[in-house]
Each structure stands twice: as C-alpha cells, then as structure tokens.
mmCIF file of N, CA and C and ligand atoms in Angstrom:
data_model
loop_
_atom_site.group_PDB
_atom_site.id
_atom_site.type_symbol
_atom_site.label_atom_id
_atom_site.label_comp_id
_atom_site.label_asym_id
_atom_site.label_seq_id
_atom_site.Cartn_x
_atom_site.Cartn_y
_atom_site.Cartn_z
ATOM 1 N N UNK A 1 169.858 -40.908 79.248
ATOM 2 C CA UNK A 1 170.994 -41.167 78.348
ATOM 3 C C UNK A 1 170.517 -41.127 76.895
ATOM 4 N N UNK A 2 171.290 -40.503 76.058
ATOM 5 C CA UNK A 2 170.900 -40.404 74.646
ATOM 6 C C UNK A 2 170.864 -41.799 74.025
ATOM 7 N N UNK A 3 170.049 -41.901 73.006
ATOM 8 C CA UNK A 3 169.844 -43.194 72.363
ATOM 9 C C UNK A 3 171.172 -43.791 71.878
ATOM 10 N N UNK A 4 172.000 -42.931 71.318
ATOM 11 C CA UNK A 4 173.252 -43.425 70.745
ATOM 12 C C UNK A 4 174.232 -43.902 71.820
ATOM 13 N N UNK A 5 174.014 -43.447 73.056
ATOM 14 C CA UNK A 5 174.951 -43.819 74.117
ATOM 15 C C UNK A 5 174.529 -45.096 74.831
ATOM 16 N N UNK A 6 173.283 -45.461 74.611
ATOM 17 C CA UNK A 6 172.796 -46.650 75.280
ATOM 18 C C UNK A 6 173.425 -47.884 74.635
ATOM 19 N N UNK A 7 174.144 -48.641 75.437
ATOM 20 C CA UNK A 7 174.843 -49.799 74.900
ATOM 21 C C UNK A 7 174.340 -51.062 75.570
ATOM 22 N N UNK A 8 173.727 -51.900 74.792
ATOM 23 C CA UNK A 8 173.328 -53.180 75.350
ATOM 24 C C UNK A 8 174.554 -54.080 75.396
ATOM 25 N N UNK A 9 174.415 -55.159 76.140
ATOM 26 C CA UNK A 9 175.495 -56.143 76.253
ATOM 27 C C UNK A 9 175.858 -56.699 74.867
ATOM 28 N N UNK A 10 174.823 -56.962 74.072
ATOM 29 C CA UNK A 10 175.070 -57.505 72.728
ATOM 30 C C UNK A 10 175.857 -56.513 71.878
ATOM 31 N N UNK A 11 175.404 -55.253 71.944
ATOM 32 C CA UNK A 11 176.033 -54.237 71.109
ATOM 33 C C UNK A 11 177.496 -54.049 71.490
ATOM 34 N N UNK A 12 177.763 -54.044 72.788
ATOM 35 C CA UNK A 12 179.144 -53.894 73.265
ATOM 36 C C UNK A 12 180.007 -55.047 72.777
ATOM 37 N N UNK A 13 179.458 -56.258 72.855
ATOM 38 C CA UNK A 13 180.216 -57.444 72.420
ATOM 39 C C UNK A 13 180.514 -57.373 70.921
ATOM 40 N N UNK A 14 179.527 -56.993 70.134
ATOM 41 C CA UNK A 14 179.689 -56.904 68.686
ATOM 42 C C UNK A 14 180.734 -55.844 68.317
ATOM 43 N N UNK A 15 180.662 -54.723 69.021
ATOM 44 C CA UNK A 15 181.606 -53.640 68.763
ATOM 45 C C UNK A 15 183.033 -54.067 69.122
ATOM 46 N N UNK A 16 183.167 -54.762 70.247
ATOM 47 C CA UNK A 16 184.492 -55.240 70.674
ATOM 48 C C UNK A 16 185.082 -56.196 69.637
ATOM 49 N N UNK A 17 184.255 -57.083 69.120
ATOM 50 C CA UNK A 17 184.714 -58.037 68.109
ATOM 51 C C UNK A 17 185.193 -57.277 66.868
ATOM 52 N N UNK A 18 184.381 -56.323 66.433
ATOM 53 C CA UNK A 18 184.725 -55.576 65.217
ATOM 54 C C UNK A 18 185.979 -54.732 65.374
ATOM 55 N N UNK A 19 186.160 -54.173 66.564
ATOM 56 C CA UNK A 19 187.330 -53.319 66.799
ATOM 57 C C UNK A 19 188.617 -54.145 66.894
ATOM 58 N N UNK A 20 188.471 -55.440 67.182
ATOM 59 C CA UNK A 20 189.653 -56.285 67.412
ATOM 60 C C UNK A 20 190.179 -56.966 66.147
ATOM 61 N N UNK A 21 189.451 -56.852 65.048
ATOM 62 C CA UNK A 21 189.898 -57.503 63.811
ATOM 63 C C UNK A 21 190.060 -56.497 62.670
ATOM 64 N N UNK A 22 190.881 -56.883 61.701
ATOM 65 C CA UNK A 22 191.075 -56.028 60.523
ATOM 66 C C UNK A 22 190.529 -56.713 59.280
ATOM 67 N N UNK A 23 189.749 -57.772 59.511
ATOM 68 C CA UNK A 23 189.335 -58.609 58.388
ATOM 69 C C UNK A 23 188.019 -58.198 57.748
ATOM 70 N N UNK A 24 187.369 -57.149 58.267
ATOM 71 C CA UNK A 24 186.089 -56.702 57.714
ATOM 72 C C UNK A 24 185.116 -57.872 57.600
ATOM 73 N N UNK A 25 184.745 -58.449 58.730
ATOM 74 C CA UNK A 25 183.933 -59.667 58.689
ATOM 75 C C UNK A 25 182.483 -59.441 58.245
ATOM 76 N N UNK A 26 181.861 -60.546 57.847
ATOM 77 C CA UNK A 26 180.441 -60.535 57.491
ATOM 78 C C UNK A 26 179.617 -60.663 58.777
ATOM 79 N N UNK A 27 178.323 -60.386 58.676
ATOM 80 C CA UNK A 27 177.420 -60.501 59.833
ATOM 81 C C UNK A 27 177.432 -61.930 60.368
ATOM 82 N N UNK A 28 177.489 -62.879 59.453
ATOM 83 C CA UNK A 28 177.508 -64.303 59.829
ATOM 84 C C UNK A 28 178.723 -64.632 60.700
ATOM 85 N N UNK A 29 179.893 -64.135 60.289
ATOM 86 C CA UNK A 29 181.125 -64.384 61.047
ATOM 87 C C UNK A 29 181.044 -63.725 62.417
ATOM 88 N N UNK A 30 180.553 -62.509 62.471
ATOM 89 C CA UNK A 30 180.413 -61.770 63.739
ATOM 90 C C UNK A 30 179.456 -62.536 64.665
ATOM 91 N N UNK A 31 178.409 -63.051 64.076
ATOM 92 C CA UNK A 31 177.429 -63.842 64.830
ATOM 93 C C UNK A 31 178.088 -65.068 65.466
ATOM 94 N N UNK A 32 178.892 -65.789 64.674
ATOM 95 C CA UNK A 32 179.577 -66.989 65.192
ATOM 96 C C UNK A 32 180.515 -66.635 66.350
ATOM 97 N N UNK A 33 181.191 -65.508 66.258
ATOM 98 C CA UNK A 33 182.094 -65.069 67.321
ATOM 99 C C UNK A 33 181.316 -64.617 68.555
ATOM 100 N N UNK A 34 180.286 -63.810 68.327
ATOM 101 C CA UNK A 34 179.541 -63.197 69.435
ATOM 102 C C UNK A 34 178.779 -64.229 70.262
ATOM 103 N N UNK A 35 178.315 -65.287 69.613
ATOM 104 C CA UNK A 35 177.534 -66.286 70.350
ATOM 105 C C UNK A 35 178.392 -67.112 71.301
ATOM 106 N N UNK A 36 179.733 -67.069 71.102
ATOM 107 C CA UNK A 36 180.628 -67.718 72.063
ATOM 108 C C UNK A 36 180.550 -67.010 73.408
ATOM 109 N N UNK A 37 180.326 -65.694 73.354
ATOM 110 C CA UNK A 37 180.227 -64.897 74.581
ATOM 111 C C UNK A 37 178.794 -64.801 75.065
ATOM 112 N N UNK A 38 177.868 -64.768 74.129
ATOM 113 C CA UNK A 38 176.456 -64.603 74.478
ATOM 114 C C UNK A 38 175.653 -65.771 73.922
ATOM 115 N N UNK A 39 175.546 -66.853 74.699
ATOM 116 C CA UNK A 39 174.760 -68.004 74.222
ATOM 117 C C UNK A 39 173.297 -67.590 74.023
ATOM 118 N N UNK A 40 172.681 -68.107 72.992
ATOM 119 C CA UNK A 40 171.286 -67.774 72.737
ATOM 120 C C UNK A 40 171.097 -66.555 71.858
ATOM 121 N N UNK A 41 172.180 -65.937 71.501
ATOM 122 C CA UNK A 41 172.128 -64.783 70.601
ATOM 123 C C UNK A 41 171.621 -65.237 69.233
ATOM 124 N N UNK A 42 170.771 -64.414 68.618
ATOM 125 C CA UNK A 42 170.271 -64.796 67.293
ATOM 126 C C UNK A 42 170.923 -63.945 66.214
ATOM 127 N N UNK A 43 170.931 -64.505 65.001
ATOM 128 C CA UNK A 43 171.516 -63.783 63.869
ATOM 129 C C UNK A 43 170.747 -62.488 63.618
ATOM 130 N N UNK A 44 169.433 -62.533 63.839
ATOM 131 C CA UNK A 44 168.594 -61.340 63.662
ATOM 132 C C UNK A 44 169.005 -60.211 64.586
ATOM 133 N N UNK A 45 169.336 -60.567 65.820
ATOM 134 C CA UNK A 45 169.783 -59.566 66.795
ATOM 135 C C UNK A 45 171.112 -58.952 66.355
ATOM 136 N N UNK A 46 171.981 -59.798 65.816
ATOM 137 C CA UNK A 46 173.275 -59.299 65.329
ATOM 138 C C UNK A 46 173.046 -58.298 64.197
ATOM 139 N N UNK A 47 172.172 -58.651 63.253
ATOM 140 C CA UNK A 47 171.865 -57.740 62.147
ATOM 141 C C UNK A 47 171.294 -56.423 62.652
ATOM 142 N N UNK A 48 170.370 -56.512 63.626
ATOM 143 C CA UNK A 48 169.739 -55.299 64.154
ATOM 144 C C UNK A 48 170.772 -54.402 64.826
ATOM 145 N N UNK A 49 171.662 -55.017 65.615
ATOM 146 C CA UNK A 49 172.699 -54.235 66.295
ATOM 147 C C UNK A 49 173.699 -53.647 65.307
ATOM 148 N N UNK A 50 174.038 -54.407 64.281
ATOM 149 C CA UNK A 50 174.966 -53.894 63.270
ATOM 150 C C UNK A 50 174.365 -52.679 62.566
ATOM 151 N N UNK A 51 173.072 -52.771 62.247
ATOM 152 C CA UNK A 51 172.398 -51.637 61.597
ATOM 153 C C UNK A 51 172.396 -50.398 62.482
ATOM 154 N N UNK A 52 172.141 -50.609 63.784
ATOM 155 C CA UNK A 52 172.120 -49.479 64.721
ATOM 156 C C UNK A 52 173.508 -48.866 64.863
ATOM 157 N N UNK A 53 174.514 -49.719 64.999
ATOM 158 C CA UNK A 53 175.893 -49.223 65.133
ATOM 159 C C UNK A 53 176.304 -48.441 63.877
ATOM 160 N N UNK A 54 175.865 -48.926 62.729
ATOM 161 C CA UNK A 54 176.163 -48.237 61.463
ATOM 162 C C UNK A 54 175.448 -46.883 61.406
ATOM 163 N N UNK A 55 174.174 -46.877 61.799
ATOM 164 C CA UNK A 55 173.406 -45.635 61.774
ATOM 165 C C UNK A 55 173.969 -44.599 62.745
ATOM 166 N N UNK A 56 174.567 -45.070 63.846
ATOM 167 C CA UNK A 56 175.172 -44.159 64.832
ATOM 168 C C UNK A 56 176.592 -43.752 64.451
ATOM 169 N N UNK A 57 177.091 -44.300 63.344
ATOM 170 C CA UNK A 57 178.443 -43.955 62.895
ATOM 171 C C UNK A 57 179.551 -44.646 63.668
ATOM 172 N N UNK A 58 179.213 -45.672 64.437
ATOM 173 C CA UNK A 58 180.234 -46.401 65.212
ATOM 174 C C UNK A 58 181.039 -47.357 64.324
ATOM 175 N N UNK A 59 180.384 -47.852 63.303
ATOM 176 C CA UNK A 59 181.022 -48.792 62.378
ATOM 177 C C UNK A 59 180.587 -48.421 60.963
ATOM 178 N N UNK A 60 181.244 -48.978 59.966
ATOM 179 C CA UNK A 60 180.731 -48.762 58.620
ATOM 180 C C UNK A 60 180.446 -50.091 57.942
ATOM 181 N N UNK A 61 179.474 -50.019 57.044
ATOM 182 C CA UNK A 61 179.084 -51.196 56.276
ATOM 183 C C UNK A 61 179.686 -51.057 54.892
ATOM 184 N N UNK A 62 180.376 -52.090 54.460
ATOM 185 C CA UNK A 62 181.016 -52.065 53.145
ATOM 186 C C UNK A 62 180.261 -52.979 52.204
ATOM 187 N N UNK A 63 179.786 -52.399 51.121
ATOM 188 C CA UNK A 63 179.039 -53.192 50.151
ATOM 189 C C UNK A 63 179.770 -53.188 48.818
ATOM 190 N N UNK A 64 180.062 -54.375 48.327
ATOM 191 C CA UNK A 64 180.744 -54.491 47.041
ATOM 192 C C UNK A 64 179.964 -55.442 46.153
ATOM 193 N N UNK A 65 179.214 -54.886 45.236
ATOM 194 C CA UNK A 65 178.503 -55.685 44.253
ATOM 195 C C UNK A 65 177.682 -56.801 44.851
ATOM 196 N N UNK A 66 177.897 -58.004 44.335
ATOM 197 C CA UNK A 66 177.046 -59.127 44.707
ATOM 198 C C UNK A 66 177.515 -59.805 45.991
ATOM 199 N N UNK A 67 178.693 -59.400 46.492
ATOM 200 C CA UNK A 67 179.193 -60.042 47.705
ATOM 201 C C UNK A 67 178.402 -59.577 48.927
ATOM 202 N N UNK A 68 178.442 -60.405 49.973
ATOM 203 C CA UNK A 68 177.796 -60.056 51.246
ATOM 204 C C UNK A 68 178.404 -58.792 51.828
ATOM 205 N N UNK A 69 177.594 -58.019 52.546
ATOM 206 C CA UNK A 69 178.096 -56.838 53.238
ATOM 207 C C UNK A 69 179.149 -57.236 54.255
ATOM 208 N N UNK A 70 180.145 -56.376 54.401
ATOM 209 C CA UNK A 70 181.158 -56.581 55.417
ATOM 210 C C UNK A 70 181.191 -55.362 56.317
ATOM 211 N N UNK A 71 181.704 -55.543 57.531
ATOM 212 C CA UNK A 71 181.647 -54.463 58.504
ATOM 213 C C UNK A 71 183.036 -54.076 58.992
ATOM 214 N N UNK A 72 183.190 -52.797 59.280
ATOM 215 C CA UNK A 72 184.492 -52.238 59.653
ATOM 216 C C UNK A 72 184.339 -51.412 60.924
ATOM 217 N N UNK A 73 185.134 -51.755 61.937
ATOM 218 C CA UNK A 73 185.084 -51.031 63.206
ATOM 219 C C UNK A 73 186.030 -49.848 63.267
ATOM 220 N N UNK A 74 186.809 -49.649 62.207
ATOM 221 C CA UNK A 74 187.746 -48.522 62.150
ATOM 222 C C UNK A 74 187.021 -47.296 61.590
ATOM 223 N N UNK A 75 186.815 -46.291 62.479
ATOM 224 C CA UNK A 75 186.021 -45.137 62.074
ATOM 225 C C UNK A 75 186.795 -44.104 61.264
ATOM 226 N N UNK A 76 188.140 -44.172 61.307
ATOM 227 C CA UNK A 76 188.923 -43.195 60.545
ATOM 228 C C UNK A 76 188.792 -43.477 59.055
ATOM 229 N N UNK A 77 188.739 -42.414 58.268
ATOM 230 C CA UNK A 77 188.662 -42.614 56.822
ATOM 231 C C UNK A 77 189.913 -43.344 56.348
ATOM 232 N N UNK A 78 189.717 -44.403 55.602
ATOM 233 C CA UNK A 78 190.843 -45.128 55.021
ATOM 234 C C UNK A 78 190.335 -45.869 53.796
ATOM 235 N N UNK A 79 191.270 -46.329 52.975
ATOM 236 C CA UNK A 79 190.911 -46.930 51.698
ATOM 237 C C UNK A 79 190.868 -48.454 51.766
ATOM 238 N N UNK A 80 190.056 -48.991 50.885
ATOM 239 C CA UNK A 80 189.875 -50.437 50.854
ATOM 240 C C UNK A 80 190.196 -51.035 49.499
ATOM 241 N N UNK A 81 190.590 -52.292 49.562
ATOM 242 C CA UNK A 81 190.782 -53.089 48.357
ATOM 243 C C UNK A 81 189.823 -54.262 48.458
ATOM 244 N N UNK A 82 189.022 -54.464 47.430
ATOM 245 C CA UNK A 82 188.087 -55.595 47.436
ATOM 246 C C UNK A 82 188.493 -56.585 46.359
ATOM 247 N N UNK A 83 188.667 -57.849 46.769
ATOM 248 C CA UNK A 83 189.017 -58.896 45.811
ATOM 249 C C UNK A 83 187.764 -59.319 45.053
ATOM 250 N N UNK A 84 187.818 -59.229 43.739
ATOM 251 C CA UNK A 84 186.653 -59.561 42.926
ATOM 252 C C UNK A 84 186.429 -61.067 42.840
ATOM 253 N N UNK A 85 187.448 -61.848 43.266
ATOM 254 C CA UNK A 85 187.319 -63.305 43.239
ATOM 255 C C UNK A 85 186.639 -63.834 44.503
ATOM 256 N N UNK A 86 187.193 -63.472 45.677
ATOM 257 C CA UNK A 86 186.697 -64.055 46.927
ATOM 258 C C UNK A 86 185.860 -63.085 47.753
ATOM 259 N N UNK A 87 185.878 -61.811 47.395
ATOM 260 C CA UNK A 87 185.056 -60.839 48.112
ATOM 261 C C UNK A 87 185.676 -60.311 49.394
ATOM 262 N N UNK A 88 186.890 -60.777 49.730
ATOM 263 C CA UNK A 88 187.543 -60.262 50.938
ATOM 264 C C UNK A 88 187.894 -58.793 50.761
ATOM 265 N N UNK A 89 187.860 -58.071 51.875
ATOM 266 C CA UNK A 89 188.160 -56.646 51.852
ATOM 267 C C UNK A 89 189.383 -56.380 52.721
ATOM 268 N N UNK A 90 190.353 -55.695 52.153
ATOM 269 C CA UNK A 90 191.594 -55.383 52.858
ATOM 270 C C UNK A 90 191.730 -53.870 53.010
ATOM 271 N N UNK A 91 192.400 -53.440 54.101
ATOM 272 C CA UNK A 91 192.762 -52.029 54.229
ATOM 273 C C UNK A 91 193.960 -51.754 53.338
ATOM 274 N N UNK A 92 193.960 -50.588 52.704
ATOM 275 C CA UNK A 92 195.147 -50.138 51.978
ATOM 276 C C UNK A 92 195.739 -48.994 52.788
ATOM 277 N N UNK A 93 196.936 -49.205 53.281
ATOM 278 C CA UNK A 93 197.560 -48.203 54.142
ATOM 279 C C UNK A 93 198.304 -47.178 53.297
ATOM 280 N N UNK A 94 197.612 -46.121 52.951
ATOM 281 C CA UNK A 94 198.221 -45.037 52.171
ATOM 282 C C UNK A 94 197.607 -43.724 52.628
ATOM 283 N N UNK A 95 198.322 -42.598 52.435
ATOM 284 C CA UNK A 95 197.768 -41.311 52.875
ATOM 285 C C UNK A 95 196.496 -40.972 52.095
ATOM 286 N N UNK A 96 195.579 -40.275 52.753
ATOM 287 C CA UNK A 96 194.352 -39.853 52.078
ATOM 288 C C UNK A 96 194.673 -38.814 51.013
ATOM 289 N N UNK A 97 193.980 -38.912 49.877
ATOM 290 C CA UNK A 97 194.181 -37.956 48.792
ATOM 291 C C UNK A 97 193.151 -36.830 48.953
ATOM 292 N N UNK A 98 193.507 -35.834 49.795
ATOM 293 C CA UNK A 98 192.556 -34.757 50.085
ATOM 294 C C UNK A 98 192.287 -33.893 48.854
ATOM 295 N N UNK A 99 193.282 -33.817 47.942
ATOM 296 C CA UNK A 99 193.129 -32.945 46.776
ATOM 297 C C UNK A 99 191.988 -33.375 45.870
ATOM 298 N N UNK A 100 191.599 -34.639 45.995
ATOM 299 C CA UNK A 100 190.512 -35.141 45.153
ATOM 300 C C UNK A 100 189.200 -34.418 45.497
ATOM 301 N N UNK A 101 189.095 -33.958 46.762
ATOM 302 C CA UNK A 101 187.902 -33.228 47.182
ATOM 303 C C UNK A 101 187.851 -31.850 46.528
ATOM 304 N N UNK A 102 189.004 -31.211 46.382
ATOM 305 C CA UNK A 102 189.055 -29.926 45.676
ATOM 306 C C UNK A 102 188.658 -30.093 44.222
ATOM 307 N N UNK A 103 189.100 -31.180 43.643
ATOM 308 C CA UNK A 103 188.763 -31.433 42.239
ATOM 309 C C UNK A 103 187.267 -31.658 42.081
ATOM 310 N N UNK A 104 186.652 -32.336 43.054
ATOM 311 C CA UNK A 104 185.208 -32.563 43.001
ATOM 312 C C UNK A 104 184.460 -31.248 43.200
ATOM 313 N N UNK A 105 185.003 -30.378 44.078
ATOM 314 C CA UNK A 105 184.402 -29.055 44.282
ATOM 315 C C UNK A 105 184.448 -28.253 42.991
ATOM 316 N N UNK A 106 185.624 -28.283 42.350
ATOM 317 C CA UNK A 106 185.824 -27.512 41.119
ATOM 318 C C UNK A 106 184.928 -28.033 39.999
ATOM 319 N N UNK A 107 184.636 -29.315 40.033
ATOM 320 C CA UNK A 107 183.858 -29.921 38.954
ATOM 321 C C UNK A 107 182.359 -29.872 39.210
ATOM 322 N N UNK A 108 181.976 -29.325 40.371
ATOM 323 C CA UNK A 108 180.550 -29.295 40.701
ATOM 324 C C UNK A 108 180.232 -28.023 41.466
ATOM 325 N N UNK A 109 178.969 -27.881 41.845
ATOM 326 C CA UNK A 109 178.583 -26.729 42.662
ATOM 327 C C UNK A 109 178.347 -27.173 44.095
ATOM 328 N N UNK A 110 178.807 -28.354 44.443
ATOM 329 C CA UNK A 110 178.473 -28.924 45.744
ATOM 330 C C UNK A 110 179.487 -28.587 46.828
ATOM 331 N N UNK A 111 179.011 -28.612 48.062
ATOM 332 C CA UNK A 111 179.894 -28.472 49.211
ATOM 333 C C UNK A 111 180.406 -29.863 49.556
ATOM 334 N N UNK A 112 181.558 -30.187 49.062
ATOM 335 C CA UNK A 112 182.134 -31.523 49.275
ATOM 336 C C UNK A 112 182.765 -31.568 50.664
ATOM 337 N N UNK A 113 182.347 -32.532 51.481
ATOM 338 C CA UNK A 113 182.867 -32.614 52.853
ATOM 339 C C UNK A 113 183.740 -33.849 53.085
ATOM 340 N N UNK A 114 183.808 -34.723 52.108
ATOM 341 C CA UNK A 114 184.637 -35.915 52.286
ATOM 342 C C UNK A 114 184.607 -36.775 51.047
ATOM 343 N N UNK A 115 185.320 -37.890 51.107
ATOM 344 C CA UNK A 115 185.295 -38.812 49.980
ATOM 345 C C UNK A 115 185.572 -40.226 50.471
ATOM 346 N N UNK A 116 185.221 -41.166 49.626
ATOM 347 C CA UNK A 116 185.457 -42.569 49.915
ATOM 348 C C UNK A 116 186.063 -43.186 48.664
ATOM 349 N N UNK A 117 187.037 -44.050 48.852
ATOM 350 C CA UNK A 117 187.718 -44.610 47.694
ATOM 351 C C UNK A 117 187.914 -46.106 47.874
ATOM 352 N N UNK A 118 187.579 -46.850 46.826
ATOM 353 C CA UNK A 118 187.688 -48.301 46.888
ATOM 354 C C UNK A 118 188.422 -48.821 45.660
ATOM 355 N N UNK A 119 189.307 -49.758 45.894
ATOM 356 C CA UNK A 119 190.049 -50.378 44.801
ATOM 357 C C UNK A 119 189.548 -51.807 44.597
ATOM 358 N N UNK A 120 189.681 -52.281 43.374
ATOM 359 C CA UNK A 120 189.264 -53.639 43.037
ATOM 360 C C UNK A 120 190.414 -54.394 42.393
ATOM 361 N N UNK A 121 190.375 -55.696 42.473
ATOM 362 C CA UNK A 121 191.392 -56.508 41.827
ATOM 363 C C UNK A 121 191.385 -57.906 42.415
ATOM 364 N N UNK A 122 192.500 -58.593 42.289
ATOM 365 C CA UNK A 122 192.610 -59.964 42.781
ATOM 366 C C UNK A 122 193.610 -59.994 43.927
ATOM 367 N N UNK A 123 193.227 -60.551 45.072
ATOM 368 C CA UNK A 123 194.113 -60.594 46.234
ATOM 369 C C UNK A 123 195.181 -61.676 46.053
ATOM 370 N N UNK A 124 196.201 -61.629 46.890
ATOM 371 C CA UNK A 124 197.335 -62.554 46.750
ATOM 372 C C UNK A 124 196.923 -64.007 46.953
ATOM 373 N N UNK A 125 196.009 -64.238 47.886
ATOM 374 C CA UNK A 125 195.540 -65.607 48.127
ATOM 375 C C UNK A 125 194.908 -66.190 46.855
ATOM 376 N N UNK A 126 194.080 -65.406 46.212
ATOM 377 C CA UNK A 126 193.394 -65.878 45.002
ATOM 378 C C UNK A 126 194.369 -66.044 43.846
ATOM 379 N N UNK A 127 195.373 -65.165 43.798
ATOM 380 C CA UNK A 127 196.391 -65.256 42.756
ATOM 381 C C UNK A 127 197.176 -66.558 42.895
ATOM 382 N N UNK A 128 197.530 -66.896 44.145
ATOM 383 C CA UNK A 128 198.245 -68.146 44.430
ATOM 384 C C UNK A 128 197.409 -69.351 44.030
ATOM 385 N N UNK A 129 196.116 -69.267 44.335
ATOM 386 C CA UNK A 129 195.187 -70.359 44.052
ATOM 387 C C UNK A 129 195.120 -70.588 42.535
ATOM 388 N N UNK A 130 195.108 -69.498 41.773
ATOM 389 C CA UNK A 130 195.025 -69.606 40.313
ATOM 390 C C UNK A 130 196.279 -70.260 39.752
ATOM 391 N N UNK A 131 197.431 -69.897 40.348
ATOM 392 C CA UNK A 131 198.710 -70.466 39.889
ATOM 393 C C UNK A 131 198.741 -71.978 40.133
ATOM 394 N N UNK A 132 198.158 -72.382 41.272
ATOM 395 C CA UNK A 132 198.203 -73.790 41.681
ATOM 396 C C UNK A 132 197.356 -74.681 40.779
ATOM 397 N N UNK A 133 196.357 -74.096 40.121
ATOM 398 C CA UNK A 133 195.457 -74.906 39.278
ATOM 399 C C UNK A 133 196.142 -75.292 37.964
HETATM 400 ZN ZN1 ZN B 201 190.705 -63.055 46.914
HETATM 401 MN MN1 MN B 202 188.924 -51.054 56.785
#
C-alpha cells in the first residue's frame, strides 16, 4: 500500500474530526477531541499526524500572523476570513474568482495553476464584545 494510503487509527480519527467541523480548529483543540476516542494519545502524535495529512494534501494548514495554526478538512478551494482580534477563521461562501489567475499570468511569466485568497477584519463576536465594553 502506498504511503499516502496507509491510515493509522489516530490519523483516521483526526481526519474524521476535521471533516466534521467548520471551525478550523487548532492542534490543541483536535487533540482534546481525539483523546476522547483514543485514550493515551499525545499532543506530539497529533502534530505529527496533522503534518502528514497536510503533506499528503488531505487537509490544509492555515497560518495567520502570530495566531496559532488552524486546520481545515475541506479540500476544495475556498476563501477564508480571519479575525484579527480573536484569530478565528471562517469560511466565506462566495464563487472563486478564476479571472484573478489570468491577471497573474498576464502580470508575470509564470504558469499560474491556482490561487489562495484570505480576508482580514473583525468577526461579529468580537464586534459585539467591543460594543458591550
Ligand atoms: Zn473575532
Ligand atoms: Mn475553510
């Protein structure tokens, strides 16, 4: 069996957790969830499995500045919004802007095969919190 197809029990559990949520959780959160199913699981093992899943293209790692990395089990290209206050990452449900790739091609000599787009701002929860103060 190819390396990428080999699925350990831990890896399957981690993938299932990630596929079931839209919250783009941190490794720490995934660890807390996964250990309910796999007692004795270590945070190091979770990190190692997350790295492998990312390298195999099963999940993506989202990094926004100083905030902790978050993970996404949705493999389809889609856009994200990152709150600069709390670091939460939300999906933005909008059609992909494919024309931006043509513009990048026109502006460079590169073979552009895709793009990634991230938005920043303040989420509604943080906005409410600011109003309450
Ligand atoms: Zn926020
Ligand atoms: Mn997402």
